[in-house]
XYZ file of C-alpha atoms in Angstrom:
728
model
C 0.000 0.000 0.000
C 2.819 2.339 -0.601
C 4.681 1.661 2.651
C 8.416 1.178 2.752
C 10.030 -1.718 4.586
C 11.277 0.564 7.316
C 7.838 1.978 8.119
C 6.308 0.950 11.404
C 2.566 0.805 11.990
C 1.885 2.360 15.390
C -1.556 0.840 15.710
C -2.005 -1.627 18.519
C -4.539 -4.413 18.831
C -6.271 -5.323 22.029
C -5.543 -8.733 23.426
C -7.966 -11.589 24.073
C -9.483 -10.399 27.375
C -13.261 -9.962 26.896
C -13.736 -7.418 29.668
C -11.758 -4.316 30.505
C -8.084 -5.359 30.745
C -6.947 -3.254 33.674
C -3.569 -3.209 35.374
C -3.207 -2.913 39.123
C -2.933 0.853 38.669
C -6.192 0.976 36.756
C -4.612 1.620 33.344
C -5.820 -0.175 30.260
C -3.416 -2.895 29.358
C -2.772 -3.205 25.637
C -1.515 -6.462 24.243
C 0.296 -7.183 20.968
C 1.162 -4.935 18.044
C 1.626 -5.301 14.360
C 4.169 -3.570 12.128
C 5.674 -3.943 8.729
C 8.862 -5.377 10.226
C 9.763 -7.002 13.500
C 10.681 -3.864 15.403
C 8.318 -2.672 18.149
C 7.660 1.050 17.991
C 8.462 3.237 20.911
C 5.285 4.597 22.526
C 5.744 8.315 22.919
C 2.074 9.265 22.453
C -1.380 7.768 22.787
C -1.769 5.407 19.867
C -4.881 4.184 18.091
C -6.045 0.803 19.337
C -8.024 -1.777 17.340
C -9.477 -4.669 19.333
C -10.694 -7.919 17.828
C -12.100 -9.356 21.077
C -13.068 -6.679 23.634
C -16.885 -6.335 23.509
C -17.575 -4.334 26.682
C -20.265 -1.666 25.971
C -18.305 0.869 28.028
C -15.671 1.067 25.291
C -18.173 2.754 22.976
C -17.865 5.969 24.997
C -15.758 8.231 22.757
C -15.189 10.717 25.566
C -13.317 8.113 27.612
C -11.830 6.133 24.741
C -11.449 8.489 21.763
C -8.660 6.395 20.206
C -10.315 2.999 20.570
C -11.693 0.948 17.674
C -12.841 -2.656 17.478
C -13.896 -5.228 14.929
C -16.277 -7.097 17.247
C -19.750 -5.712 18.078
C -20.592 -4.372 21.513
C -22.319 -6.781 23.894
C -25.366 -4.509 23.801
C -26.179 -5.754 20.310
C -25.831 -9.371 21.396
C -28.253 -8.834 24.287
C -30.679 -7.121 21.905
C -30.456 -10.056 19.527
C -31.235 -12.502 22.334
C -34.207 -10.319 23.306
C -35.476 -10.300 19.707
C -35.223 -14.079 19.540
C -37.117 -14.526 22.819
C -39.909 -12.261 21.606
C -39.950 -13.922 18.193
C -40.419 -17.397 19.660
C -42.878 -16.070 22.300
C -40.715 -17.237 25.176
C -42.213 -15.251 28.041
C -40.839 -17.302 30.945
C -37.047 -17.661 30.831
C -34.420 -18.549 33.412
C -31.028 -16.839 33.352
C -27.603 -17.936 34.561
C -24.930 -15.246 34.187
C -21.304 -14.777 35.115
C -20.937 -12.264 37.920
C -19.022 -9.546 36.067
C -19.729 -6.703 33.673
C -20.140 -9.112 30.759
C -22.934 -11.148 32.379
C -24.713 -8.560 34.518
C -24.583 -5.881 31.820
C -25.989 -8.206 29.166
C -28.887 -9.425 31.302
C -29.739 -5.823 32.203
C -29.985 -4.892 28.526
C -32.005 -8.064 27.859
C -34.528 -7.167 30.549
C -34.860 -3.628 29.240
C -35.450 -4.784 25.668
C -38.040 -7.417 26.671
C -39.904 -5.370 29.255
C -43.585 -6.203 29.023
C -42.928 -9.300 26.905
C -40.549 -11.603 28.799
C -40.177 -12.315 32.510
C -37.177 -13.916 34.188
C -38.244 -16.921 36.219
C -34.935 -16.681 38.090
C -31.528 -15.039 37.814
C -28.533 -16.980 39.129
C -24.999 -15.655 39.095
C -21.807 -17.687 38.884
C -18.597 -16.339 40.395
C -15.323 -17.117 38.759
C -13.653 -18.028 42.045
C -16.484 -20.310 43.160
C -17.656 -21.925 39.938
C -18.399 -25.442 41.220
C -20.599 -24.372 44.143
C -22.424 -21.690 42.160
C -22.940 -24.034 39.221
C -24.443 -26.659 41.551
C -26.867 -24.104 43.027
C -27.785 -22.867 39.567
C -28.449 -26.446 38.444
C -30.760 -27.028 41.408
C -32.620 -23.814 40.575
C -33.042 -24.910 36.961
C -34.320 -28.308 38.102
C -36.922 -26.730 40.430
C -38.049 -24.027 37.983
C -40.892 -24.328 35.515
C -38.880 -22.335 32.952
C -38.072 -24.519 29.944
C -35.715 -22.051 28.243
C -32.492 -21.116 30.029
C -30.292 -18.242 28.879
C -26.640 -18.605 29.859
C -24.362 -15.555 29.657
C -20.957 -16.789 30.659
C -17.683 -18.257 29.453
C -17.137 -21.906 28.467
C -15.621 -22.903 31.801
C -18.679 -21.997 33.885
C -21.032 -23.444 31.262
C -19.167 -26.751 31.247
C -19.424 -27.042 35.045
C -23.150 -26.167 34.898
C -23.753 -28.910 32.318
C -21.888 -31.409 34.493
C -24.107 -30.547 37.463
C -27.262 -30.765 35.351
C -26.121 -34.152 34.051
C -25.803 -35.401 37.616
C -29.345 -34.214 38.321
C -30.546 -35.814 35.056
C -32.035 -32.528 33.812
C -32.184 -33.084 30.068
C -35.346 -31.285 28.935
C -34.193 -27.659 28.931
C -33.585 -25.472 25.915
C -30.439 -23.362 26.284
C -29.946 -19.946 24.753
C -26.247 -19.249 24.228
C -24.085 -16.171 23.886
C -21.115 -15.936 21.544
C -18.729 -16.540 24.473
C -19.530 -20.276 24.465
C -21.858 -21.008 21.543
C -18.956 -22.176 19.337
C -16.769 -23.762 21.994
C -15.292 -26.975 20.608
C -14.480 -28.283 24.090
C -18.124 -27.980 25.131
C -19.357 -29.676 21.975
C -17.099 -32.668 22.669
C -17.772 -32.929 26.402
C -19.738 -36.098 27.338
C -22.188 -34.265 29.602
C -23.094 -31.818 26.848
C -24.534 -34.442 24.517
C -26.917 -35.577 27.254
C -27.903 -32.172 28.653
C -27.460 -29.551 25.957
C -28.844 -30.906 22.731
C -30.320 -28.235 20.506
C -28.422 -25.294 22.007
C -29.413 -22.200 20.064
C -27.616 -18.902 20.220
C -25.482 -16.088 18.940
C -21.947 -16.481 17.595
C -19.259 -14.150 16.280
C -19.797 -13.967 12.546
C -17.506 -16.132 10.452
C -16.134 -15.735 6.952
C -13.632 -17.256 4.590
C -10.250 -15.593 4.121
C -8.914 -16.055 0.642
C -5.544 -17.817 0.586
C -5.420 -18.329 4.331
C -5.991 -22.103 4.227
C -3.248 -22.545 1.622
C -0.942 -20.432 3.760
C -1.600 -22.528 6.886
C -1.267 -25.858 5.123
C 1.960 -24.688 3.490
C 3.696 -23.980 6.799
C 6.755 -26.103 7.620
C 9.198 -25.928 10.562
C 12.117 -25.822 8.193
C 10.868 -22.509 6.810
C 10.320 -21.023 10.268
C 12.876 -22.618 12.617
C 12.273 -19.974 15.313
C 8.504 -20.557 15.508
C 8.145 -22.498 18.745
C 4.380 -23.023 18.360
C 4.747 -24.566 14.897
C 7.536 -26.876 16.087
C 5.492 -28.139 19.077
C 2.413 -28.672 16.911
C 4.492 -30.598 14.376
C 5.851 -32.932 17.054
C 2.365 -33.581 18.426
C 0.710 -34.086 15.044
C 3.345 -36.246 13.300
C 5.138 -37.802 16.311
C 8.590 -36.854 15.050
C 11.140 -34.121 15.700
C 11.700 -31.586 12.903
C 15.224 -30.490 12.022
C 14.917 -27.409 14.240
C 13.767 -29.448 17.254
C 16.041 -30.241 20.161
C 13.821 -33.092 21.384
C 15.781 -36.323 21.819
C 12.755 -38.458 22.713
C 11.230 -38.377 19.215
C 12.681 -39.781 15.992
C 13.651 -37.187 13.387
C 11.152 -36.322 10.657
C 11.987 -37.473 7.144
C 10.890 -34.138 5.586
C 7.870 -35.486 3.693
C 5.396 -34.530 6.394
C 2.810 -31.947 5.262
C -0.303 -30.259 6.657
C -2.181 -30.690 3.377
C -3.580 -34.035 4.452
C -4.155 -33.119 8.107
C -7.695 -32.469 9.418
C -7.504 -30.843 12.815
C -8.677 -27.790 14.675
C -5.555 -25.953 13.489
C -6.277 -26.586 9.812
C -10.095 -26.188 10.046
C -11.029 -23.045 8.128
C -14.834 -23.397 8.538
C -15.019 -21.415 11.782
C -12.870 -18.356 11.203
C -14.516 -16.038 13.714
C -11.963 -14.311 15.936
C -9.448 -14.858 13.151
C -11.668 -12.900 10.808
C -11.908 -10.069 13.352
C -8.104 -9.902 13.451
C -8.121 -9.947 9.663
C -10.493 -6.968 9.585
C -8.407 -5.083 12.160
C -5.308 -5.469 10.039
C -7.186 -4.413 6.910
C -8.614 -1.359 8.708
C -5.139 -0.266 9.843
C -3.683 -0.885 6.396
C -6.396 1.138 4.673
C -5.997 3.988 7.163
C -2.239 4.095 6.542
C -2.743 3.851 2.819
C -5.149 6.780 2.906
C -2.780 8.778 5.066
C 0.338 8.187 2.994
C -1.252 8.489 -0.425
C -2.784 11.913 0.276
C -1.999 14.322 -2.627
C -1.489 17.310 -0.312
C 2.237 17.643 0.351
C 1.953 20.322 3.028
C 2.025 17.968 5.990
C 2.065 20.720 8.580
C -1.416 21.973 7.775
C -3.262 18.836 6.620
C -4.086 15.333 7.631
C -1.589 13.972 5.195
C 1.837 12.729 6.176
C 5.127 11.538 4.818
C 6.256 7.982 5.656
C 8.637 9.313 8.307
C 6.282 11.831 9.942
C 3.133 9.831 10.809
C 1.414 11.249 13.914
C -1.282 9.548 16.022
C -3.761 12.384 15.387
C -3.399 11.987 11.623
C -3.811 8.220 11.772
C -6.836 8.547 14.076
C -8.565 10.831 11.593
C -8.012 8.442 8.692
C -8.905 5.370 10.755
C -12.277 6.848 11.703
C -12.959 7.440 7.981
C -12.094 3.929 6.845
C -14.668 2.625 4.371
C -13.806 -0.274 2.094
C -15.111 -3.540 0.748
C -13.305 -6.706 1.745
C -12.406 -9.442 -0.758
C -15.362 -11.349 0.663
C -17.684 -8.549 -0.538
C -18.403 -7.114 2.905
C -18.537 -3.337 3.326
C -16.462 -2.284 6.335
C -16.563 1.020 8.230
C -16.531 2.308 11.798
C -19.492 3.908 13.601
C -17.586 5.911 16.143
C -15.269 3.195 17.386
C -17.683 0.318 16.717
C -18.674 -1.603 13.632
C -22.246 -2.495 12.578
C -23.519 -5.432 14.591
C -23.261 -8.695 12.676
C -23.597 -12.161 14.166
C -24.160 -15.735 13.168
C -27.012 -17.759 14.645
C -25.875 -21.297 15.405
C -27.542 -24.478 16.545
C -26.043 -27.555 18.174
C -27.432 -30.460 16.182
C -26.993 -34.143 16.620
C -25.105 -35.818 13.781
C -25.950 -39.304 12.473
C -22.963 -40.611 14.460
C -24.536 -39.298 17.669
C -22.112 -36.439 18.315
C -23.006 -32.767 18.398
C -22.037 -30.498 15.541
C -22.339 -26.782 14.979
C -24.817 -25.695 12.307
C -25.306 -22.216 10.903
C -29.039 -21.493 10.754
C -29.194 -17.713 10.471
C -27.483 -14.354 10.442
C -27.989 -11.054 12.225
C -27.316 -7.716 10.553
C -28.181 -4.855 12.890
C -31.828 -5.331 13.841
C -32.551 -7.658 10.924
C -32.593 -11.380 11.642
C -32.471 -13.860 8.774
C -33.335 -17.203 10.350
C -34.173 -20.607 8.923
C -36.585 -21.729 11.624
C -37.333 -25.047 9.979
C -33.650 -25.919 10.098
C -33.412 -25.602 13.889
C -33.131 -28.784 15.926
C -34.465 -28.023 19.396
C -33.725 -29.783 22.660
C -36.664 -32.116 22.079
C -35.040 -33.359 18.882
C -37.837 -31.966 16.717
C -38.424 -28.757 14.779
C -41.287 -27.740 17.083
C -40.465 -24.530 18.942
C -40.332 -25.161 22.719
C -43.010 -23.505 24.816
C -41.673 -21.282 27.570
C -44.524 -19.565 29.368
C -45.530 -19.114 32.991
C -49.193 -19.121 32.008
C -50.791 -20.296 28.787
C -52.057 -17.459 26.606
C -55.604 -16.373 27.292
C -57.849 -17.263 24.378
C -60.354 -14.803 22.908
C -63.332 -14.561 25.214
C -61.143 -14.244 28.296
C -58.937 -11.605 29.856
C -55.674 -11.696 31.754
C -55.716 -11.251 35.510
C -52.282 -11.023 37.076
C -51.555 -13.453 39.882
C -50.897 -11.732 43.153
C -47.219 -11.658 44.053
C -46.162 -13.056 40.644
C -44.484 -11.422 37.630
C -46.639 -9.972 34.882
C -46.120 -13.106 32.758
C -47.960 -15.200 35.350
C -51.693 -14.674 35.160
C -55.083 -16.316 35.269
C -57.541 -16.279 32.387
C -60.892 -14.889 33.489
C -63.924 -15.466 31.281
C -65.507 -12.234 30.116
C -68.781 -11.430 31.827
C -72.012 -11.635 29.872
C -72.303 -8.673 27.571
C -68.526 -8.270 27.338
C -66.094 -9.648 24.752
C -62.407 -9.939 23.944
C -61.597 -10.784 20.348
C -57.840 -11.225 20.588
C -55.381 -13.376 22.488
C -54.082 -12.153 25.860
C -56.539 -9.272 26.187
C -56.017 -7.190 29.307
C -59.656 -6.081 29.448
C -63.012 -7.181 28.181
C -64.967 -4.671 26.140
C -68.658 -4.098 26.779
C -70.938 -4.536 23.787
C -73.087 -1.619 22.569
C -76.616 -1.526 24.052
C -78.180 -3.090 20.938
C -75.703 -5.996 20.999
C -74.758 -8.833 23.311
C -71.835 -11.210 23.547
C -71.989 -14.577 21.827
C -71.610 -17.842 23.709
C -67.790 -17.772 23.434
C -67.518 -14.096 24.356
C -65.533 -13.313 21.215
C -67.957 -11.098 19.280
C -70.929 -8.828 19.797
C -74.077 -10.023 18.045
C -77.429 -8.238 17.734
C -79.614 -8.928 20.733
C -82.579 -11.148 20.026
C -85.794 -9.155 20.165
C -88.138 -10.652 22.708
C -91.880 -10.149 23.078
C -94.913 -12.154 24.113
C -95.523 -14.325 21.083
C -98.434 -16.464 19.995
C -95.990 -19.337 19.428
C -94.652 -19.699 22.961
C -96.303 -21.597 25.779
C -97.266 -18.513 27.774
C -98.738 -16.817 24.714
C -100.658 -19.931 23.728
C -102.051 -20.308 27.249
C -103.211 -16.700 27.502
C -104.689 -16.830 24.012
C -106.611 -19.994 24.864
C -107.961 -18.488 28.079
C -108.976 -15.268 26.284
C -110.699 -17.087 23.423
C -112.450 -19.406 25.894
C -113.709 -16.360 27.802
C -114.993 -14.790 24.609
C -116.734 -18.056 23.691
C -118.282 -18.315 27.160
C -119.523 -14.736 26.896
C -120.998 -15.485 23.498
C -122.719 -18.568 24.916
C -124.246 -16.516 27.723
C -125.315 -13.924 25.176
C -127.068 -16.652 23.137
C -128.804 -18.011 26.259
C -130.005 -14.544 27.244
C -131.131 -13.865 23.703
C -133.007 -17.145 23.599
C -134.686 -16.512 26.969
C -135.026 -12.753 26.569
C -138.762 -12.829 27.387
C -138.284 -14.543 30.718
C -138.413 -12.555 33.948
C -134.800 -13.342 34.826
C -133.528 -11.750 31.615
C -135.957 -8.841 31.591
C -135.266 -7.926 35.215
C -133.269 -4.703 35.627
C -133.078 -3.694 31.947
C -132.140 -6.528 29.618
C -130.545 -4.028 27.218
C -127.860 -3.246 29.790
C -127.279 -6.982 30.289
C -126.716 -7.479 26.552
C -124.512 -4.388 26.409
C -122.543 -5.699 29.392
C -122.018 -9.047 27.666
C -120.793 -7.297 24.532
C -118.368 -5.186 26.559
C -117.093 -8.280 28.403
C -116.495 -10.021 25.104
C -114.512 -6.987 23.974
C -112.507 -7.180 27.222
C -111.592 -10.791 26.490
C -110.715 -10.071 22.878
C -108.721 -6.887 23.585
C -106.233 -8.962 25.581
C -105.213 -10.631 22.315
C -103.961 -7.278 21.030
C -101.274 -7.349 23.727
C -99.823 -10.589 22.292
C -97.452 -10.433 19.321
C -94.776 -8.028 18.172
C -95.650 -4.492 19.228
C -96.227 -2.020 16.412
C -97.247 1.621 16.282
C -100.921 0.833 15.797
C -101.066 -2.122 18.181
C -99.520 -0.031 20.969
C -102.183 2.630 20.506
C -105.105 0.295 19.958
C -104.446 -2.083 22.876
C -104.623 0.623 25.536
C -107.646 2.300 23.972
C -109.514 -0.992 23.544
C -108.668 -2.141 27.052
C -109.683 1.104 28.787
C -112.890 1.749 26.779
C -114.074 -1.891 27.092
C -113.694 -1.877 30.861
C -115.289 1.544 31.271
C -118.231 0.326 29.193
C -118.577 -2.754 31.432
C -118.308 -0.841 34.678
C -120.675 1.866 33.388
C -123.284 -0.788 32.707
C -122.841 -2.212 36.204
C -122.968 1.233 37.802
C -126.187 2.163 36.014
C -127.665 -1.241 36.945
C -126.791 -0.582 40.585
C -128.317 2.880 40.483
C -131.492 1.408 38.934
C -131.763 -1.066 41.824
C -131.447 1.759 44.318
C -133.992 3.855 42.419
C -136.426 0.955 42.208
C -136.520 0.477 45.974
C -136.742 4.205 46.639
C -139.680 4.654 44.239
C -142.133 3.712 46.978
C -141.099 6.637 49.129
C -142.887 9.994 48.875
C -141.300 12.464 46.400
C -139.262 9.790 44.573
C -141.023 10.283 41.255
C -138.477 12.722 39.876
C -135.648 10.360 40.909
C -137.239 7.466 39.062
C -137.701 9.519 35.881
C -133.940 9.918 35.580
C -133.528 6.134 35.308
C -135.870 5.346 32.469
C -134.387 2.906 29.867
C -133.461 5.795 27.620
C -131.736 7.664 30.442
C -129.884 4.468 31.398
C -128.485 4.128 27.878
C -127.568 7.804 27.928
C -125.774 7.454 31.270
C -123.713 4.542 29.948
C -122.820 6.505 26.837
C -121.908 9.576 28.864
C -119.628 7.686 31.249
C -117.989 5.821 28.358
C -117.563 8.928 26.213
C -115.493 10.568 28.920
C -112.978 7.684 28.706
C -113.056 7.959 24.925
C -112.194 11.657 25.165
C -109.300 10.915 27.531
C -107.938 8.231 25.181
C -108.261 10.465 22.105
C -106.377 13.305 23.779
C -103.727 10.954 25.187
C -103.160 9.071 21.938
C -103.076 12.309 19.963
C -100.601 14.139 22.180
C -98.199 11.437 23.380
C -99.186 7.923 22.342
C -97.351 4.741 23.360
C -94.617 3.734 20.916
C -92.730 0.477 20.271
C -89.493 0.617 22.238
C -86.483 -1.602 22.900
C -85.924 -1.957 26.631
C -82.115 -1.730 26.595
C -81.897 -1.235 30.331
C -82.311 -4.954 31.012
C -79.091 -6.951 30.583
C -79.140 -10.164 28.626
C -78.943 -11.671 25.179
C -82.567 -10.698 24.588
C -84.005 -7.208 24.403
C -87.686 -6.742 25.083
C -89.804 -4.954 22.504
C -92.488 -3.169 24.477
C -94.975 -0.384 24.181
C -93.350 2.478 26.061
C -95.664 4.896 27.792
C -94.421 8.231 26.573
C -96.937 10.009 28.802
C -97.308 8.566 32.282
C -99.989 11.176 32.988
C -102.213 9.941 30.144
C -101.915 6.318 31.238
C -102.582 7.303 34.835
C -105.753 9.215 33.862
C -107.044 6.182 31.955
C -106.460 3.805 34.869
C -107.599 6.411 37.362
C -110.939 6.884 35.614
C -111.481 3.121 35.539
C -110.611 2.959 39.231
C -112.981 5.837 40.051
C -115.904 4.159 38.291
C -115.055 0.806 39.908
C -114.934 2.297 43.426
C -118.186 4.231 42.868
C -119.896 1.131 41.544
C -118.604 -0.939 44.469
C -119.864 1.626 46.971
C -123.354 1.831 45.413
C -123.607 -1.949 45.128
C -122.513 -2.337 48.736
C -125.276 0.085 49.855
C -127.904 -1.843 47.861
C -126.841 -5.350 48.870
C -129.470 -5.763 51.656
C -132.477 -4.330 49.862
C -135.442 -6.694 50.145
C -135.772 -8.885 47.074
C -135.518 -12.564 46.352
C -133.070 -11.838 43.583
C -131.160 -8.643 44.337
C -128.623 -8.093 41.515
C -126.698 -5.619 43.694
C -125.251 -8.530 45.656
C -123.803 -10.015 42.471
C -122.393 -6.667 41.429
C -120.808 -6.249 44.874
C -118.951 -9.562 44.604
C -117.891 -8.904 41.020
C -116.548 -5.438 41.860
C -114.673 -6.790 44.886
C -112.940 -9.270 42.623
C -112.312 -6.550 40.034
C -110.767 -4.168 42.549
C -108.667 -6.902 44.178
C -107.252 -7.967 40.808
C -106.250 -4.440 39.792
C -104.849 -3.523 43.187
C -102.602 -6.602 42.968
C -101.805 -5.759 39.366
C -99.825 -2.598 40.154
C -96.921 -4.127 42.163
C -96.872 -7.252 39.988
C -96.667 -5.139 36.826
C -93.878 -2.950 38.167
C -91.742 -5.878 39.357
C -92.171 -8.076 36.270
C -89.306 -7.933 33.734
C -89.667 -7.633 30.003
C -92.503 -9.408 28.315
C -93.780 -10.778 31.625
C -95.148 -7.343 32.514
C -97.374 -7.657 29.418
C -98.440 -11.115 30.575
C -99.347 -9.675 33.990
C -101.546 -7.022 32.357
C -103.254 -9.650 30.192
C -103.805 -11.813 33.254
C -105.389 -8.866 35.106
C -107.697 -8.180 32.158
C -108.744 -11.822 31.907
C -109.118 -12.322 35.667
C -111.295 -9.260 36.116
C -113.321 -10.145 33.006
C -113.938 -13.688 34.247
C -114.847 -12.260 37.645
C -117.506 -10.010 36.152
C -118.804 -12.762 33.854
C -119.158 -15.473 36.491
C -120.277 -13.352 39.422
C -123.050 -11.620 37.499
C -124.180 -14.108 34.879
C -123.424 -17.547 36.356
C -126.280 -17.395 38.926
C -128.718 -16.181 36.249
C -127.731 -18.923 33.792
C -128.070 -21.465 36.598
C -131.651 -20.397 37.210
C -132.498 -20.102 33.520
C -131.059 -23.455 32.498
C -131.190 -25.637 35.608
C -133.960 -24.098 37.789
C -136.574 -22.858 35.324
C -139.275 -23.041 38.037
C -137.568 -20.086 39.715
C -137.587 -18.034 36.536
C -140.946 -16.439 37.327
C -142.005 -12.952 38.271
C -143.660 -14.199 41.406
C -140.518 -15.903 42.605
C -138.345 -12.909 41.793
C -140.657 -10.477 43.609
C -140.953 -12.641 46.675
C -139.184 -11.422 49.795
């Protein structure tokens, strides 16, 4: 790159310590250097440092370490990757075993921050470097007792190996381990006997690997004769081939014959498939070389005022400036540059898979580039030996139709699933709250959707509707039968007594009372709501008016014998009786016309009642109008009862006032009981109560007044004479 043989690269690389390499005085200890010849430069200034192994997040602080660069990502990115994987696989209940130093505690802190609200730690055990065996045993016991099926281990290979040994002794073989790059590619762990029994399917992050062009040929071409001073190569040669090279002083081994070669050797030393840390060193060297090349090939020759330099006047400040601007593409096609002192986070995702021979092998199943994860999920072999993702939850997800309720004293990932109350739904998994349906809707059976509420009303098709209809029709038929009997025997004294016209009119009104109850059954409509109240109120007023006039006629008849009673009797001639009935009834008609014209009842959905059904009812828009209608009926009924009660003991063999008294007592009792029953009945049952009151009072009037007369007419005809009726 334009450097002369005498030029020295004053750019140091950080040694293999993962954490801060501090001396006893607290200074950062720098290990190793590289130069274009074998001389070590004298350190007279602060030199740029490029680390291939130090991943402590603290080294990203440019205020404290302005001259520091590295070709390995910060541990923050590794912790974020582990958090992304946990969220991706929906592992919400994870155990953690970490080394008690900045590497372990810092990583788990970042992991917890990134997974807050998604993942809970079932436990957090720390392992101390000076007490590995005891701490590993305690961690193994915790794992055995925990319900967490996924265990994240943030530590070095030594602590992990001891933990696996302890788990093997406890026969804990059903856990899925999540590994960090500190031990995910450890060859010693892969070959350890306990690992194959305990740690099948280990899945985790690894330092990214790459091929280095020409490096394998360079390694396999090494020979002790070419490098007689290389002690490492000589010792490796003796161990691999069992002979002493020419440069060896070993007398215990026979001399090599010179034909030995690394081209046919397959060992860890010649394996080029896992160039991870080696590739980081490779990138560090390339970064330094490109920075120097940029510095020395600058066209500006005025070195005192620019960032350029001559080969003999390279300053740390100039090199730092060019190193921070390094941007090149490696022979492998990777774009390389520094972000501050860091490089973009890139990792491999590896999986420990069982080979056909039964041993564990390392398989590449994905890559990480920043926040992007490219993962072949189907290629993962989990601890169960299958491709099914392990389940790691404290509580099973709450299905739609339920909500999460956190268990007292437990983390947020531990919860109970509470079924949504009626009228409330949750339509997604793990809902925190159930949502209430709109008033016109109700929850379905599963509580997952709001469906329109079923409209409910007293129908002709249901049992209650059929029963009330049958009773009403039977009452109308009975009234018609009585009408026919009275019509057939209209010339008899029993029928002609006390104005037969009023008796026929009373029977007609009673038949209307029975039939008007049918209007209350069926789906309410605008016209049915108006007609049912009008028909009910006018029919009953007509009936009670007939009874009241009958009672007044009885009183007038027995007062006619007294002096001065002539004028009183004139007011109760048949024509005046008909007029009185019409007058009393017309007042109710006027009230109904005004009420139904101003504020009539309307069909209304009673949304105030909870349930899957909503009652369609006739809502009384004007309580005053309805009260006047009932009040007028009550006034006539009380007046009629009072008059009938006063006339009950008048001398006559057949005093109709007694019958009217009993009928009005029944009528008043039914309607007094109706009020609380109507108010307390829900939905369509309030309509049924009103129909029952109409039918009960109608049957009371029919039987109390006409049953005794029909008995005499049909079964005791000898009593149906004027003489018998006039007898005292």
